[in-house]
CSV table of C-alpha atoms in Angstrom, one decimal:
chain,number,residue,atom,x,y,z
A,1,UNK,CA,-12.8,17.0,-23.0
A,2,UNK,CA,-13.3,17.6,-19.3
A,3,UNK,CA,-16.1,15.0,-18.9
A,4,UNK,CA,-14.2,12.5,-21.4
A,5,UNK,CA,-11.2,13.1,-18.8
A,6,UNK,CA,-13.5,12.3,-15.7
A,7,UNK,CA,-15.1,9.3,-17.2
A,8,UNK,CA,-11.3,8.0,-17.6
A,9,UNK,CA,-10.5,8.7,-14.5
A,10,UNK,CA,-13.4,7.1,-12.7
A,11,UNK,CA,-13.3,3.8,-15.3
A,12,UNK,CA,-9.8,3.9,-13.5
A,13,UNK,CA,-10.7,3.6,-10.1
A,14,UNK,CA,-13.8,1.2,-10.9
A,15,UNK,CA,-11.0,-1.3,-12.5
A,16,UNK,CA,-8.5,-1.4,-10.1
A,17,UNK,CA,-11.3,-1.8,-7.5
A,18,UNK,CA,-12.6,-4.7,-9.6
A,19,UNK,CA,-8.8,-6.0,-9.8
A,20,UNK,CA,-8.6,-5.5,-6.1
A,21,UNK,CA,-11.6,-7.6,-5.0
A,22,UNK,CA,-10.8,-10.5,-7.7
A,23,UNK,CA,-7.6,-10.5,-6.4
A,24,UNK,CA,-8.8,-12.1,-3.1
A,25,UNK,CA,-9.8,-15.3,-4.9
A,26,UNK,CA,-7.8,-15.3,-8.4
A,27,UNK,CA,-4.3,-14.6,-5.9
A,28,UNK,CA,-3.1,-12.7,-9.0
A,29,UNK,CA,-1.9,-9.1,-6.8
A,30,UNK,CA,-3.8,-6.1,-8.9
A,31,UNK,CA,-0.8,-4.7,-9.0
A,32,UNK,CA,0.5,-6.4,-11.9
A,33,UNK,CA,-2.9,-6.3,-13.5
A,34,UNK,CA,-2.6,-2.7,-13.1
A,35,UNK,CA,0.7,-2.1,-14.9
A,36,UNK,CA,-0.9,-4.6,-17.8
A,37,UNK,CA,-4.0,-2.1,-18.3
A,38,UNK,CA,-1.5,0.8,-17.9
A,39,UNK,CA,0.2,-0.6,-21.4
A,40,UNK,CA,-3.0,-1.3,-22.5
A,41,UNK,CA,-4.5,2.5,-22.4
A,42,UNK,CA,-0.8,3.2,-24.3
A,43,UNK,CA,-1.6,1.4,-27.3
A,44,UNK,CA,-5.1,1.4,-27.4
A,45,UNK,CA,-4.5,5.6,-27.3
A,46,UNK,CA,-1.8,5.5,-29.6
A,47,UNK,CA,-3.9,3.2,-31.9
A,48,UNK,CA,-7.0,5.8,-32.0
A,49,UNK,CA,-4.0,8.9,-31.9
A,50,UNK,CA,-4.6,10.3,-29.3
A,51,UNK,CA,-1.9,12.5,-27.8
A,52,UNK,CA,-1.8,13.3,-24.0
A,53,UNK,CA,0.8,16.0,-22.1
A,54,UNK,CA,3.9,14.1,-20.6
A,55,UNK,CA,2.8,12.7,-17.2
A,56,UNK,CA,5.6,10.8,-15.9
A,57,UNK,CA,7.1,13.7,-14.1
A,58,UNK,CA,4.5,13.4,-11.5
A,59,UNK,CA,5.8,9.5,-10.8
A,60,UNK,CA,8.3,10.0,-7.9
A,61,UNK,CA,5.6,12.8,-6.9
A,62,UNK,CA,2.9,9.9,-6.4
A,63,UNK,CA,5.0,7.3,-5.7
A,64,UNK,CA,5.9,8.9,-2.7
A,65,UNK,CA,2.5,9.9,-1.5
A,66,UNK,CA,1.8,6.3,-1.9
A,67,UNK,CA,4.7,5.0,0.0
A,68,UNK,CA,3.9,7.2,3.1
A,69,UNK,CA,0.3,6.0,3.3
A,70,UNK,CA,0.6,2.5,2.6
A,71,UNK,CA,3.4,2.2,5.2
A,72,UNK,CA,1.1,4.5,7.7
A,73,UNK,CA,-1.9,1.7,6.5
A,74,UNK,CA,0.3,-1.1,7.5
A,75,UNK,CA,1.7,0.4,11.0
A,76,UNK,CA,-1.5,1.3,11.8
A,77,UNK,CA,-2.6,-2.6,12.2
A,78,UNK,CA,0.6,-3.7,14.3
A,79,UNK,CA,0.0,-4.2,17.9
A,80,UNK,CA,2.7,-4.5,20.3
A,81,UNK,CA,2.8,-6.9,22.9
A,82,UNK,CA,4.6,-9.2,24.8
A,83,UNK,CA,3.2,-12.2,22.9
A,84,UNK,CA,4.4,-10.7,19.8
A,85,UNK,CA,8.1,-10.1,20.5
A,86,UNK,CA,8.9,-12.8,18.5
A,87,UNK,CA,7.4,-12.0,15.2
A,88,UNK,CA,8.8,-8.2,15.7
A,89,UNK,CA,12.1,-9.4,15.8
A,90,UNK,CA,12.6,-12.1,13.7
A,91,UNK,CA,10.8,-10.0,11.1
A,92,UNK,CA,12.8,-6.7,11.9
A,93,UNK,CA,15.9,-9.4,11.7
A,94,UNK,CA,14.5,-10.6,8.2
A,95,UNK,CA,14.5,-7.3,6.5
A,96,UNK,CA,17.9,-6.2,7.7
A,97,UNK,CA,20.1,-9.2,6.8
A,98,UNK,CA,18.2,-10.2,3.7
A,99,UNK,CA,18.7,-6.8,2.9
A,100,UNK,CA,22.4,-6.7,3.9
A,101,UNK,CA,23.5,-10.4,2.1
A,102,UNK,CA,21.8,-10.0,-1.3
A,103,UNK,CA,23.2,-6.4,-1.6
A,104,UNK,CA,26.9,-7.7,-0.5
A,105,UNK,CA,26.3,-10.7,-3.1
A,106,UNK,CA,25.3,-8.5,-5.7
A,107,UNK,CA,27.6,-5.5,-5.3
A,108,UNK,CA,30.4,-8.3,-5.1
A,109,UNK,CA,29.8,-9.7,-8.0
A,110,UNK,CA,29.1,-5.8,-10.1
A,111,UNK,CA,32.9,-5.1,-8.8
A,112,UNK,CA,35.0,-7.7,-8.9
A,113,UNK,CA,33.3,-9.9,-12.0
A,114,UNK,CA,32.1,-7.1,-14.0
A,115,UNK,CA,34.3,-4.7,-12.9
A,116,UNK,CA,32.2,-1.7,-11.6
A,117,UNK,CA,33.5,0.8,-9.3
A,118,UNK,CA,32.4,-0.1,-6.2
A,119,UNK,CA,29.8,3.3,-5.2
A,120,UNK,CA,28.1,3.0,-8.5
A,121,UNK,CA,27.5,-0.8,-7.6
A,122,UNK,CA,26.2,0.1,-4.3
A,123,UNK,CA,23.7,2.5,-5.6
A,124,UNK,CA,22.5,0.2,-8.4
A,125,UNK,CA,21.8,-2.4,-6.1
A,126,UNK,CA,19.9,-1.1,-3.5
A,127,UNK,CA,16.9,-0.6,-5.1
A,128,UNK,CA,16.5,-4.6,-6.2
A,129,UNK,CA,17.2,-5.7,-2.7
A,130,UNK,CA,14.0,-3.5,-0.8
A,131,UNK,CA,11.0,-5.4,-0.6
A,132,UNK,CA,7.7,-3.1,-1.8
A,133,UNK,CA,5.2,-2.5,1.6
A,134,UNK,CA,3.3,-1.6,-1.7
A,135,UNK,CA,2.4,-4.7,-3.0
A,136,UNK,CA,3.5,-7.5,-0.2
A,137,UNK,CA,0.9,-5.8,2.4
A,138,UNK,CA,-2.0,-5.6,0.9
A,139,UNK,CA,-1.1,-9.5,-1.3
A,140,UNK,CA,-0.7,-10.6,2.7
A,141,UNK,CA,-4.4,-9.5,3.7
A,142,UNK,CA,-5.5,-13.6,3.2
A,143,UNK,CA,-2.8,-15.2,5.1
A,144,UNK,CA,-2.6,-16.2,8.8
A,145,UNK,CA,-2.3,-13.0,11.6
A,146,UNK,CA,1.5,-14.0,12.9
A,147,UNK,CA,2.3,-14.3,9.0
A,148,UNK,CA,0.9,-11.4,7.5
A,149,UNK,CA,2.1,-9.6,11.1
A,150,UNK,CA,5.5,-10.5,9.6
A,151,UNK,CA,5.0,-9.3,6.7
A,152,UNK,CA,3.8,-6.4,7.2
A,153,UNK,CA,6.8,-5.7,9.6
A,154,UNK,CA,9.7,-7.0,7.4
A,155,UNK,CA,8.3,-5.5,4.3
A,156,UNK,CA,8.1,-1.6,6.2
A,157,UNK,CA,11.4,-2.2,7.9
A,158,UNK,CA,12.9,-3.3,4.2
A,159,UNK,CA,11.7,0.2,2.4
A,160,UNK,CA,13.1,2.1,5.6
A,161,UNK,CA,16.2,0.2,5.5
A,162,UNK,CA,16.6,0.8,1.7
A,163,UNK,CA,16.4,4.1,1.8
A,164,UNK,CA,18.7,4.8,4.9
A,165,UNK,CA,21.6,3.2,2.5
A,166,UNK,CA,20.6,4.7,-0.5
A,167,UNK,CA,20.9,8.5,0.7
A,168,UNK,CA,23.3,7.5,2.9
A,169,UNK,CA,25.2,5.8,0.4
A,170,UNK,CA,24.7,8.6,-2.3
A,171,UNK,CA,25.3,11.9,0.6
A,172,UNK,CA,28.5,10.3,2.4
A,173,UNK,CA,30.2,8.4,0.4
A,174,UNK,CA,33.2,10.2,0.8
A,175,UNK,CA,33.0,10.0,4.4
A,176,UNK,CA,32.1,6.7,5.6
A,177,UNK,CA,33.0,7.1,9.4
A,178,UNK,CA,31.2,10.6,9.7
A,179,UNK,CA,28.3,9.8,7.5
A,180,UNK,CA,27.8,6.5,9.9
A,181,UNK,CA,28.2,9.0,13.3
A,182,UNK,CA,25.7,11.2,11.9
A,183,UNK,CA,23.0,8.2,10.6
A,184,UNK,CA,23.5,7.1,13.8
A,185,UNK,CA,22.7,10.2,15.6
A,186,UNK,CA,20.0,11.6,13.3
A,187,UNK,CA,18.2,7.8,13.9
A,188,UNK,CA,18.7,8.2,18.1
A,189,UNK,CA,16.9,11.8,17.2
A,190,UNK,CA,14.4,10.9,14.9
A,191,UNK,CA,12.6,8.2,17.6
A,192,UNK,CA,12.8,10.7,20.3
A,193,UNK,CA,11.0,13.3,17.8
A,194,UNK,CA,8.8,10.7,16.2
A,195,UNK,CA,7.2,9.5,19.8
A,196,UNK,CA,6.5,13.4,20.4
A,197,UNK,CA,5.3,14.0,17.7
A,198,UNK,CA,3.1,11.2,17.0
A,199,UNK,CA,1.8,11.5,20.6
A,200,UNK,CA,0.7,15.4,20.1
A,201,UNK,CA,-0.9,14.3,16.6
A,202,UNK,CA,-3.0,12.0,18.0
A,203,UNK,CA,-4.1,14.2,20.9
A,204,UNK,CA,-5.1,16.5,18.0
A,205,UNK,CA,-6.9,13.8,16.5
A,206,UNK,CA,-9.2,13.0,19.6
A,207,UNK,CA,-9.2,16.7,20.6
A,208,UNK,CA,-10.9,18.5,17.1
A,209,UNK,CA,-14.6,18.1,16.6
A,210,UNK,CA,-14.0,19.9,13.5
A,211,UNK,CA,-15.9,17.3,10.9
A,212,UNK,CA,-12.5,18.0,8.3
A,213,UNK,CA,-9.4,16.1,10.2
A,214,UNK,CA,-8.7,13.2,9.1
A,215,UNK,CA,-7.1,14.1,5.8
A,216,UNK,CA,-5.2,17.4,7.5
A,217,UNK,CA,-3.8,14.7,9.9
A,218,UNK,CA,-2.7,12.8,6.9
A,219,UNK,CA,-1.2,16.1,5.1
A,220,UNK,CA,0.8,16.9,8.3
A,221,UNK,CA,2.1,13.5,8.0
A,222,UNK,CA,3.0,14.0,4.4
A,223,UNK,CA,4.7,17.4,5.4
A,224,UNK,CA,6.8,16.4,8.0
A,225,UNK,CA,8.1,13.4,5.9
A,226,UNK,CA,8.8,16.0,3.1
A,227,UNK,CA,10.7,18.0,5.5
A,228,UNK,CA,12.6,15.0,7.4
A,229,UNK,CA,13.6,14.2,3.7
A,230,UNK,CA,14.8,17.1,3.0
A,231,UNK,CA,17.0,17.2,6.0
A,232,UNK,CA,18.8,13.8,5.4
A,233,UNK,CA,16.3,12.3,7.9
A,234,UNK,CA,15.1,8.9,8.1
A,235,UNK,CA,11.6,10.3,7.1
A,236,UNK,CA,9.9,6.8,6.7
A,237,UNK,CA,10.7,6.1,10.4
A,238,UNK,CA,8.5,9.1,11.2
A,239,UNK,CA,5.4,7.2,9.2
A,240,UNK,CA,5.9,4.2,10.9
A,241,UNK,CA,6.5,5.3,14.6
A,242,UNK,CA,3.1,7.6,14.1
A,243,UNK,CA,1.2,4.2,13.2
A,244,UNK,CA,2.4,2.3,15.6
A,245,UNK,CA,1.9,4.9,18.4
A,246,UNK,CA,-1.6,5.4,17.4
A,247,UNK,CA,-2.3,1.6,17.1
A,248,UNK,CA,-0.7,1.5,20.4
A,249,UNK,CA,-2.5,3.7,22.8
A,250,UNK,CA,-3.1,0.9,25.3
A,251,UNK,CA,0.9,1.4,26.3
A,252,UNK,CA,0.2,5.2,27.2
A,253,UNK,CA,-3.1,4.4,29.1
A,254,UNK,CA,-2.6,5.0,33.1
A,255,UNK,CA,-4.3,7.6,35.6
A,256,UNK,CA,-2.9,10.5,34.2
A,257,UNK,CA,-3.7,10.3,30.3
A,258,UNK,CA,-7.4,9.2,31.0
A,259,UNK,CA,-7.8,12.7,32.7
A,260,UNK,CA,-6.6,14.0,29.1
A,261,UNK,CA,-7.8,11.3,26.5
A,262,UNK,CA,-10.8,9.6,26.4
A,263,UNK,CA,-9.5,6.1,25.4
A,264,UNK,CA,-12.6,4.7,24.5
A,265,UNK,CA,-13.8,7.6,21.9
A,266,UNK,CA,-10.4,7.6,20.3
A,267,UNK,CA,-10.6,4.2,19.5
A,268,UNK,CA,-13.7,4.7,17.3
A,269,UNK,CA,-11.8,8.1,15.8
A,270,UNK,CA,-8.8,5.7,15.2
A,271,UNK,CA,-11.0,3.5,13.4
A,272,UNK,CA,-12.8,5.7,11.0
A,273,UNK,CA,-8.6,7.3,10.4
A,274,UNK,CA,-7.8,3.6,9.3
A,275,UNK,CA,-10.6,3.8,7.0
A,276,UNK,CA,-9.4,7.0,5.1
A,277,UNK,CA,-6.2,5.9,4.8
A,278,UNK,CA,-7.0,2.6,3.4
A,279,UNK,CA,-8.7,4.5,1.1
A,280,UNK,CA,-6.7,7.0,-0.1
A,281,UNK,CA,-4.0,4.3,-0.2
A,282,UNK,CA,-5.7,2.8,-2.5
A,283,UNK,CA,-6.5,5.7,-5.1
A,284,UNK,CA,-3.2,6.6,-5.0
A,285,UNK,CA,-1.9,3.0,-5.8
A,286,UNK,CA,-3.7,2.4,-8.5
A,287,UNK,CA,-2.9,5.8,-10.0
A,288,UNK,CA,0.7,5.4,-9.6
A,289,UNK,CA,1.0,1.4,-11.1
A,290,UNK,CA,-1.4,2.5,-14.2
A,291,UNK,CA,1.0,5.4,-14.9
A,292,UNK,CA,4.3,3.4,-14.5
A,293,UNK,CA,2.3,0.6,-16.5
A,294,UNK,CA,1.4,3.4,-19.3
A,295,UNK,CA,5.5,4.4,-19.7
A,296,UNK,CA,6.5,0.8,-19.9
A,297,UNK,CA,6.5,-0.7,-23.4
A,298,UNK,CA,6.4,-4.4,-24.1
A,299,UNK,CA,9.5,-4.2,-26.1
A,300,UNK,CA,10.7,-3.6,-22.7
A,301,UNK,CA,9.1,-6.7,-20.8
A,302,UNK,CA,10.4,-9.3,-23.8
A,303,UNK,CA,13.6,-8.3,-24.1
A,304,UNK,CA,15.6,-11.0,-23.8
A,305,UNK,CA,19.0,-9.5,-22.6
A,306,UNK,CA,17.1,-7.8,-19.2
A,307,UNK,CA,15.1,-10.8,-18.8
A,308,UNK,CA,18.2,-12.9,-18.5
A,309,UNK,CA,19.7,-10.8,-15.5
A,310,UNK,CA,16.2,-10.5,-14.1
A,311,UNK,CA,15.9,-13.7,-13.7
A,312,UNK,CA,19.2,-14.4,-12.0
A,313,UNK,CA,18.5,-11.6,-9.8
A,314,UNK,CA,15.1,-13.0,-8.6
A,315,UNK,CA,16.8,-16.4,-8.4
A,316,UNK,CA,19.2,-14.6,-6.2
A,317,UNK,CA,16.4,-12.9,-4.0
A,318,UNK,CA,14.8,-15.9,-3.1
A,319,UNK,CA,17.8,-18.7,-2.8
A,320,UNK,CA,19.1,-16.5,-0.3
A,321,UNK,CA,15.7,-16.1,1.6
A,322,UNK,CA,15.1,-19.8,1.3
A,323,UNK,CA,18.4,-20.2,3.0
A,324,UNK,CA,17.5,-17.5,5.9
A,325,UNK,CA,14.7,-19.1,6.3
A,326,UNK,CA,15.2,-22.5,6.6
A,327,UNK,CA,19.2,-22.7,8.2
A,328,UNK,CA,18.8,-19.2,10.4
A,329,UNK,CA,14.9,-19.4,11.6
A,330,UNK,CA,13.9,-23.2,10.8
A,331,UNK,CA,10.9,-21.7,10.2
A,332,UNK,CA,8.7,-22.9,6.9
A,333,UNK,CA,9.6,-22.1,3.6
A,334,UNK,CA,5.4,-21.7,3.0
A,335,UNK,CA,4.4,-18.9,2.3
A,336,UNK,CA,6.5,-16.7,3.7
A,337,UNK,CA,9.7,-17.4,1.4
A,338,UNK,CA,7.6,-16.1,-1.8
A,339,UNK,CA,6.6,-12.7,0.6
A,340,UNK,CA,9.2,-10.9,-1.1
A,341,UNK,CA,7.7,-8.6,-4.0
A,342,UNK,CA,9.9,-5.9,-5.6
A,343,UNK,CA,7.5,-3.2,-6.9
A,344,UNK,CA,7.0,0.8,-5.5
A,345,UNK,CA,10.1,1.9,-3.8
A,346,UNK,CA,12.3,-0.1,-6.3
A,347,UNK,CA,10.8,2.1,-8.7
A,348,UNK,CA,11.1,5.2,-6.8
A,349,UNK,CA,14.9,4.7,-5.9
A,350,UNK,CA,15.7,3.6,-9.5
A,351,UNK,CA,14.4,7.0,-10.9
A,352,UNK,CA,16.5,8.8,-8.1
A,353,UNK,CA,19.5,7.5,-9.0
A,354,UNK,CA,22.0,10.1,-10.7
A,355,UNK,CA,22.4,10.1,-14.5
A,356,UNK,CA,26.7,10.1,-14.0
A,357,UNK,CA,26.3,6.9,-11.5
A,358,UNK,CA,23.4,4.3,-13.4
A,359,UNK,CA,25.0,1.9,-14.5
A,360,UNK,CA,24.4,0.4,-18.3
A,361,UNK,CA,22.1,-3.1,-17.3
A,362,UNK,CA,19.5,-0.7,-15.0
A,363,UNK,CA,16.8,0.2,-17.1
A,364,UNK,CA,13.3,0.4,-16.7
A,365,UNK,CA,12.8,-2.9,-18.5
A,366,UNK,CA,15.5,-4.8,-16.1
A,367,UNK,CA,13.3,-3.3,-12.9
A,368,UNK,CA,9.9,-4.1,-14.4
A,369,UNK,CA,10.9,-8.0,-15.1
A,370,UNK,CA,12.5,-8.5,-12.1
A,371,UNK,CA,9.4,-6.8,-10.5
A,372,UNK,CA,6.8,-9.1,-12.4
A,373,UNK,CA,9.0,-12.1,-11.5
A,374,UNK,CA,8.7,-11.6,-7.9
A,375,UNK,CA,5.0,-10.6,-7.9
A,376,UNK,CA,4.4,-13.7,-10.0
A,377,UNK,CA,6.3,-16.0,-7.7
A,378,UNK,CA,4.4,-14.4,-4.3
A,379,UNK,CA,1.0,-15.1,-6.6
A,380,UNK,CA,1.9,-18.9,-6.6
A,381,UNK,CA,2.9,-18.5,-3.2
A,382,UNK,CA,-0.5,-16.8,-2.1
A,383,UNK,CA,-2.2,-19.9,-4.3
């Protein structure tokens, strides 16, 4: 059984490799290749009955893992600059208001056409209005610099913004004013610890010579965004401040630090970090969409009801991106208006939200359309 279990597992990893360098010319994202050979190894197992234990308990657990390292892989290839100023904000704009108007749209129309309570509205929302760093990063790895800069940018911000609301929506609901106060305070805290923080980790990462570092760097990483979780923290800042300080080292270079840190050197340990993350990313990725493939049934994908509402949702999405787009920025609509992927963290926030406030249209069939929908419209995008 062991060695059957192996061979899986490495037939696993060979696919979505396959799926991930095909991507680059088919445009079809792996990720929704993945979920299809996830439903695949259902049936084909249930047709030779074969039972396996009840995995999807360790969903959230991977999801998460994933989430931290592909928005570390993404931070860690943003450069600051003067030149760039432009693209940061207008991409950092992009995630907040997108955010903001399709959530008010949506929560407006739950309360006052359907006639939801309002909190339970909120909550349901939020996860269809974050755009996945899990699937619109690595889809953007073909396009133009500034574009996939701006991607990469709006997409991290999104899941950062999305879950700021979410637990701050869930936590303090019933006390707007304070619970504001305190995000605002506890996001004022979290740079000031993130900069520190990130700065002593990566004079740890230049200063061991110990040949095991790279992955204890990435477990500290993973810890402290555990913890910062666990305190109500905006944890996913903490991932992308690190990436960006360490992609960033030129700011911190003058007389002093060059005593220290040997700028040089750590840019070749900085280097060979990028490539064990990229990797690990990527194991993890494929693990987590083969497993939320595996627990999706077609009866979900076909049914006609969800796939009604997830298409007026993804309508929703990108009419009100289009309109960003071309009114706010008069930028093109090509490609970036299709750049907006639901996928990972509207997964992970879905399966957070409590029993007592889900409302009766989320299910796990409504998420998965509207997810394939918006993947399928960044693949025509990407062609």
């Amino acid at each position: 059984m062991t060695y059957y279990l192996l061979i899986a597992l490495c037939i696993i990893i060979i696919v979505s490799y396959i799926f991930e360098i095909t991507g680059k010319y088919s445009k079809i994202p792996g990720v929704i290749l993945l979920i299809i050979t996830g439903i695949g190894i259902n049936y084909f197992l249930v047709y030779l009955n074969i039972h396996i234990p009840d995995l999807s308990g360790l969903l959230p657990v991977m999801g998460t893992i994933g989430l931290v390292l592909i928005v570390l892989e993404g931070s860690l290839d943003l450069t600051l600059s003067a030149k760039k100023k432009q693209v940061i904000v207008t991409s950092i704009s992009a995630a907040f208001l997108l955010f903001l108007v399709f959530v008010s749209v949506f929560t407006f129309f739950l309360v006052k056409i359907k006639n939801f309570p309002l909190i339970p509205s909120l909550i349901n929302t939020i996860p269809l209005g974050v755009i996945s760093s899990a699937v619109a990063i690595p889809s953007a790895s073909g396009l133009h610099k500034n574009d996939r800069e701006f991607i990469t940018y709006e997409s991290s911000i999104s899941d950062i913004v999305g879950i700021l609301a979410f637990d701050f929506i869930i936590l303090n609901y019933a006390a707007f004013g304070k619970g504001l106060f305190g995000l605002f305070f506890d996001l004022i805290i979290t740079v000031v610890v993130s900069i520190i923080f990130s700065a002593g980790l990566a004079l740890i990462l230049h200063k061991i010579h110990h040949h095991v570092k790279y992955v204890i760097i990435t477990t500290v990483i993973v810890l402290v965004y555990a913890l910062a979780k666990l305190a109500h923290m905006p944890s996913l800042l903490v991932v992308l401040i690190f990436g960006l300080v360490m992609n960033n080292s030129h700011l911190f270079k003058n007389k002093r630090s060059q005593k220290i840190i040997d700028f040089e050197n750590f840019s070749h340990e900085l280097n060979s970090f990028k490539h064990i993350t990229c990797e690990l990313t990527f194991i993890i990725r494929s693990f987590f969409f083969i497993m939320f493939g595996y627990y999706t049934t077609v009866l979900d994908l076909i049914d006609i009801h969800n796939l009604l509402l997830a298409s007026i949702i993804s309508a929703s999405i990108f009419i009100i991106r289009a309109l960003y787009f071309k009114v706010l920025l008069r930028k093109s609509l090509n490609p970036l208006l299709f750049f907006a992927p639901r996928g990972l963290i509207t997964i992970l926030l879905f399966l957070n939200i409590p029993t007592e406030q889900l409302l009766p249209f989320m299910n796990k069939g409504l998420i998965t359309q509207v997810i394939f929908i918006t993947i399928l419209l960044m693949s025509f995008g990407n062609i």
